[in-house]
Every structure is written in structure tokens, then in C-alpha cells.
Coordinates of C-alpha atoms in Angstrom, one line a residue:
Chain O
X1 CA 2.2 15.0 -13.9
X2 CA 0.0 12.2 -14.5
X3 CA -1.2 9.7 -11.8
X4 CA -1.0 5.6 -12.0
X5 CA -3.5 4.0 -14.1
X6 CA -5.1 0.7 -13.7
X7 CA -7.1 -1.4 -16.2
X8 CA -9.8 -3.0 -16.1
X9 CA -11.4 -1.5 -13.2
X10 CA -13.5 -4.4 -12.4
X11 CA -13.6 -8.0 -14.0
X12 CA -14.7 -11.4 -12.9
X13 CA -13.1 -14.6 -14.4
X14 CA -13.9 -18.6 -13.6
X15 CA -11.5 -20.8 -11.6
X16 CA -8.7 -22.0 -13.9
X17 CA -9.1 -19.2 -16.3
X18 CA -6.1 -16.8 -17.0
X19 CA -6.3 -12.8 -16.0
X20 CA -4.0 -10.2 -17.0
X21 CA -4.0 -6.4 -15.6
X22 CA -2.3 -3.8 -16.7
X23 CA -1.2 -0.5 -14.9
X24 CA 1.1 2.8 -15.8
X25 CA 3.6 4.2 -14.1
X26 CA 3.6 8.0 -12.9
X27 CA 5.9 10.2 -15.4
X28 CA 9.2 9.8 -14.0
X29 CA 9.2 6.4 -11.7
X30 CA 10.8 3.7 -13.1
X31 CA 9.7 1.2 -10.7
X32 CA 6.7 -0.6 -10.6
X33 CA 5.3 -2.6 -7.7
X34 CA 2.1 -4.7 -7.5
X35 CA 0.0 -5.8 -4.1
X36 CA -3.0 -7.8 -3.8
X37 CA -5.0 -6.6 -1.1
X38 CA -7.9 -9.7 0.2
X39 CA -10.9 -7.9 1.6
X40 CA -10.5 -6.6 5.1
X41 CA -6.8 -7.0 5.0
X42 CA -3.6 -5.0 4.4
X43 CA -2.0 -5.1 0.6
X44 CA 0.4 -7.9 0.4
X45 CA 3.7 -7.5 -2.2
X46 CA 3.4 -9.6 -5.5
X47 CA 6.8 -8.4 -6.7
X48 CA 8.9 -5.4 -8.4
X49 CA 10.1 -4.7 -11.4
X50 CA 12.7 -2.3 -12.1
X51 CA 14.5 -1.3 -15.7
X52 CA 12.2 -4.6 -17.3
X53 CA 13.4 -6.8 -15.0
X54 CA 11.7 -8.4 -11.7
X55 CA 14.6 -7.4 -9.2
X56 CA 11.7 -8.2 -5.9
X57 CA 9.3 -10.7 -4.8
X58 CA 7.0 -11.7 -2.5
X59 CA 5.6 -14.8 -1.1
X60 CA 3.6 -15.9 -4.0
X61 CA 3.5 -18.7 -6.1
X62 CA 4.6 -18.7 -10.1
X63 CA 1.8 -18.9 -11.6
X64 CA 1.5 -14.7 -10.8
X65 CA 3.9 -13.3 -13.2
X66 CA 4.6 -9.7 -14.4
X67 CA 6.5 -7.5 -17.3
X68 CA 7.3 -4.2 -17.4
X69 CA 7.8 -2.4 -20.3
X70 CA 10.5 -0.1 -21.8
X71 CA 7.6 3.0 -21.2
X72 CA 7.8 1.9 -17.7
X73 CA 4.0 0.2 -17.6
X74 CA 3.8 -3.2 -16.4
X75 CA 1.2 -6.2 -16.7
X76 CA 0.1 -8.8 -13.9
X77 CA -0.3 -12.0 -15.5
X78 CA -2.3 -14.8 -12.9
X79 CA -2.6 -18.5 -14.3
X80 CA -4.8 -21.1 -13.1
X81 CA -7.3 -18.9 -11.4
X82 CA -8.3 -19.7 -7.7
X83 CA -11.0 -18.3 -5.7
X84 CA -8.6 -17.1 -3.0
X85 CA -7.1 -15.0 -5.8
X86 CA -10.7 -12.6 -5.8
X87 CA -8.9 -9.4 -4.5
X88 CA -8.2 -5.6 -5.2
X89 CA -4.6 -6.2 -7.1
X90 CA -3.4 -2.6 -6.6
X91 CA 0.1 -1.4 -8.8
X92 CA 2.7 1.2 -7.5
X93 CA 5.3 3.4 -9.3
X94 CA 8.3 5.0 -7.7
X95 CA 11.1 7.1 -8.4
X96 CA 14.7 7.8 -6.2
X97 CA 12.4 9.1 -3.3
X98 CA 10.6 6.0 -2.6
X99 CA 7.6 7.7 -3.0
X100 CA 5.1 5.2 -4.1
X101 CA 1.9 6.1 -6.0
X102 CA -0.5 3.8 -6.4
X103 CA -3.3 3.4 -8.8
X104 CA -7.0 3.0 -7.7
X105 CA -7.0 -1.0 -8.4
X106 CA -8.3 -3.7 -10.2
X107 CA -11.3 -5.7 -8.4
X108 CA -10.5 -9.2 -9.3
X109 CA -13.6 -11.9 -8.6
X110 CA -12.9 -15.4 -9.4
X111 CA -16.3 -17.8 -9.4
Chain Y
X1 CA 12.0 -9.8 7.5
X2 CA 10.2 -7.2 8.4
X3 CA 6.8 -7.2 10.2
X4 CA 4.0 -4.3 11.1
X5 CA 1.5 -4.2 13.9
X6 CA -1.5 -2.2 13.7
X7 CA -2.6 -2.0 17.6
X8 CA -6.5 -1.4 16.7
X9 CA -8.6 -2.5 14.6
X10 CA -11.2 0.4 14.9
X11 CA -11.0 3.5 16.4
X12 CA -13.8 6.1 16.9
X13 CA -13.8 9.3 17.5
X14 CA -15.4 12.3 17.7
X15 CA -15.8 15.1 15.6
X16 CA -12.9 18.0 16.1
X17 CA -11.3 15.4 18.6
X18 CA -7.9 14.3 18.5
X19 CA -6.5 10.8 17.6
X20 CA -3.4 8.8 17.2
X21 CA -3.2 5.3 15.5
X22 CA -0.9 3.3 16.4
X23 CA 1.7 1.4 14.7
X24 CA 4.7 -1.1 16.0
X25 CA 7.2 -2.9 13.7
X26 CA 10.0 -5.4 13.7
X27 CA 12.7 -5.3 11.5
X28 CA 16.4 -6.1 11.4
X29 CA 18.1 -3.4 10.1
X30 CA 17.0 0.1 9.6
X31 CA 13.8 1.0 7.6
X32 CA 11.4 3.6 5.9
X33 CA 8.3 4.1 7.1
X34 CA 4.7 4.8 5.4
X35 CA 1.7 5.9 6.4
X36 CA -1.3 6.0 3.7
X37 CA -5.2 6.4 4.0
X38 CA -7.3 4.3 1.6
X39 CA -10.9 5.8 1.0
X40 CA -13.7 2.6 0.0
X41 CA -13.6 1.3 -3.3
X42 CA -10.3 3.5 -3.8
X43 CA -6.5 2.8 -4.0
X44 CA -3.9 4.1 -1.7
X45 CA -2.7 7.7 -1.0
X46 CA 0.4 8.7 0.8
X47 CA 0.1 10.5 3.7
X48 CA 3.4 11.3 5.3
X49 CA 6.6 9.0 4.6
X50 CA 10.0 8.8 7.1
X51 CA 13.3 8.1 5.5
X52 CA 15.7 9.8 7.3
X53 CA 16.3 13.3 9.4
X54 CA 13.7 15.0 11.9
X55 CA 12.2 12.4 13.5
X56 CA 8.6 13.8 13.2
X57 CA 7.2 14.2 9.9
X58 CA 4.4 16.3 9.0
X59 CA 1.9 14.9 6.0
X60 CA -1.3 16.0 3.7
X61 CA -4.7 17.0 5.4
X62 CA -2.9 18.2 9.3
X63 CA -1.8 14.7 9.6
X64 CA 1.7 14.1 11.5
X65 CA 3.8 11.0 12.8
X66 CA 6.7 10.7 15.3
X67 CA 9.7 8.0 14.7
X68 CA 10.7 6.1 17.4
X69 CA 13.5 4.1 17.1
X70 CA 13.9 2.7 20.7
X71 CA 9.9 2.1 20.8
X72 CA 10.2 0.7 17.3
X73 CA 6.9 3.1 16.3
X74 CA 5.3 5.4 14.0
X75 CA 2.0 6.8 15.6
X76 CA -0.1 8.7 13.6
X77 CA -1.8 11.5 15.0
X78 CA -3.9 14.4 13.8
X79 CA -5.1 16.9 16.2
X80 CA -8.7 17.9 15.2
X81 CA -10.4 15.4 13.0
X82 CA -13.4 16.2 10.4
X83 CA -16.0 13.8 9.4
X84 CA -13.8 13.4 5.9
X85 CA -11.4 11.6 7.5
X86 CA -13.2 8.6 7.8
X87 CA -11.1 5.4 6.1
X88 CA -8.8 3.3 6.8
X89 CA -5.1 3.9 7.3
X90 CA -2.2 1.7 7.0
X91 CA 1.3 1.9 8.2
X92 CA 3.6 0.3 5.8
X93 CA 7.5 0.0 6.1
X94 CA 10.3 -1.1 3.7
X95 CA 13.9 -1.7 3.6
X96 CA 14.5 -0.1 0.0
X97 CA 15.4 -1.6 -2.7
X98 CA 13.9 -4.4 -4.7
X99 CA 11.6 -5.3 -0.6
X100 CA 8.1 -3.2 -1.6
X101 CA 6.0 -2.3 1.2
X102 CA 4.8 -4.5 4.2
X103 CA 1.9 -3.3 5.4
X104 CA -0.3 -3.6 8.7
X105 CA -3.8 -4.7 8.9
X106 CA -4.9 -1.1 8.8
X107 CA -6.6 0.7 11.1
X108 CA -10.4 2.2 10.5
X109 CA -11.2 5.4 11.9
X110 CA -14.8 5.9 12.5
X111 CA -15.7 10.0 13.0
X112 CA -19.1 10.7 14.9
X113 CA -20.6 13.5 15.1

């Protein structure tokens, strides 16, 4: 049974630049969730996507957008880069149990 | 919506001690609840989930947590720590669904020695 895999590990992009990280889901889940977790803090929910569809979202603005993929892998697409948006972006898959697994993270820096 | 609190911040302890962290949340309508342990520089790993049945739920590593519906909690408690159980630990709850998690601040357990 694999585990949820996250890519890049680390990157660092200027403000206004675009960013897209990529993630895939545990054999077996369907559903694929994505948090940003700021430093010190508790992960906050970007949104869901479930059967390629976004069917869940947070309180975030447009610009962070997301696909998912008929294998079940998604993508986290952030426009307009700000340097609030520096953050460990973390991606969850889950099945019928509502056990999520989450992946080890992407360290986002924005300068 | 739904909300978590996270009573402390930091909680040490000592080695072979026991400990509880402590977690309160609001919420509506009925909910499952999460507890995971995040290790520095890693992501998150499930400790012991609550959806429904026995009220205390037993987890990974000798970890357990009570449900308590009138109190609106899920403490976490473990009855002997080891100095490997040093990170920080977040409750999370969610409705189902298409909600995700909501998660507390965490919690950071400090083991002396």
C-alpha cells in the first residue's frame, strides 16, 4: 500500500510568480484534500476534490486552484504569489473511512 | 461552522509520566474527531480517529482519547510517555463530506528527562 506523495519538497518562488504542487493519492482513496499550514499554526483547508471535481472549500481566495486527476492525483495551482502564501501546503487522500493520510509537504517560500 | 480549541500551547512532561492534551470544539451538528502528531519538518500522521461507537478510542504508540459529547471534548492521553514522543499534536474534527478537517492550534509536548 503506497503512502501520499508530495512534489517538490522544497521550492522558493518571487511575489507574483505562479507555483504548482503536485501530490498522489494513497492506493484506494479517491479523495484528495489540501491544507496550508503557516508556521506555528494549525493546517488550514484549501479545498477537496472528489471524482475530478472540487465538491469542498475553504476560505481562500481564487487565485489557489486545484485538479484532480482520473488516477486520483491532484495539483495545487497558486497565482499571483504573496509572501503570506510562504507555508507547508500539505495534501490528504481518503477513502469511505475518512481516514486521511497525508503526505510529508511541500515547503513553499515566496521572496 | 465548526471550531477547535487547543487548551495549551506547551506542555512538558516528564519522562515515563503521564499526560493528557486537551482539546474542546464547537460545532452544530454531530462530528468526527482526529487526533494526529506532526514530527518537525514532517507531515501529519493519524493517531486515533472517533466516528462513531465506544466512546474511547485507542490509537498508534499507547496513545488513547475519550469522546465527550456533553463536555464537547476529545482529550488525549497516554499513560507513560518516552522521550520519542516529543512533537506537536493536533486535534482536528470534521463534519464529513466535501468539509476537510479543522484543526486546533496544536499542542507541543516537551519530554524531559
Amino acid at each position: 500500500e503506497t503512502g501520499v506523495t508530495q512534489s517538490p519538497t522544497h521550492l522558493i518562488k518571487t511575489r507574483g510568480q505562479q507555483v504548482t504542487l503536485r501530490c498522489s493519492s494513497q492506493s484506494g482513496h479517491n479523495t484528495v484534500s489540501w491544507y496550508q499550514q503557516a508556521l506555528g499554526q494549525g493546517p488550514q483547508f484549501i479545498f477537496q476534490y472528489y471524482r475530478e471535481e472540487e465538491n469542498g472549500r475553504g476560505n481562500f481566495p481564487p487565485r489557489f486552484s486545484g485538479l484532480q486527476f482520473p488516477n486520483y492525483s491532484s495539483e495545487l495551482n497558486v497565482n499571483a504569489l504573496e509572501l503570506d502564501d510562504s507555508a507547508l501546503y500539505l495534501c490528504a487522500s481518503s477513502g469511505i473511512n475518512y481516514g486521511y493520510t497525508f503526505g510529508s509537504g511541500t515547503r513553499l517560500t515566496v521572496v | 461552522a465548526q471550531s477547535v480549541t487547543q487548551l495549551d500551547s506547551q506542555v512538558p512532561v516528564f519522562e515515563e509520566a503521564p499526560v493528557e492534551l486537551r482539546c474542546n470544539y464547537s460545532s452544530s451538528v454531530s462530528v468526527y474527531l482526529f487526533w494526529y502528531v506532526q514530527y518537525p519538518n514532517q507531515g501529519l500522521q493519524l493517531l486515533l480517529k472517533y466516528l462513531s461507537g465506544s466512546t474511547l478510542v485507542k490509537g498508534i504508540n499507547g496513545f488513547e482519547a475519550e469522546f465527550n459529547k456533553s463536555q464537547t471534548s476529545f482529550h488525549l492521553r497516554k499513560p507513560s510517555v518516552h522521550i520519542s514522543d516529543t512533537a506537536e499534536y493536533f486535534c482536528a474534527v470534521s463534519r464529513g463530506g466535501a468539509d476537510g478537517l479543522t484543526f486546533g492550534k496544536g499542542t507541543h509536548l516537551i519530554i524531559q528527562p
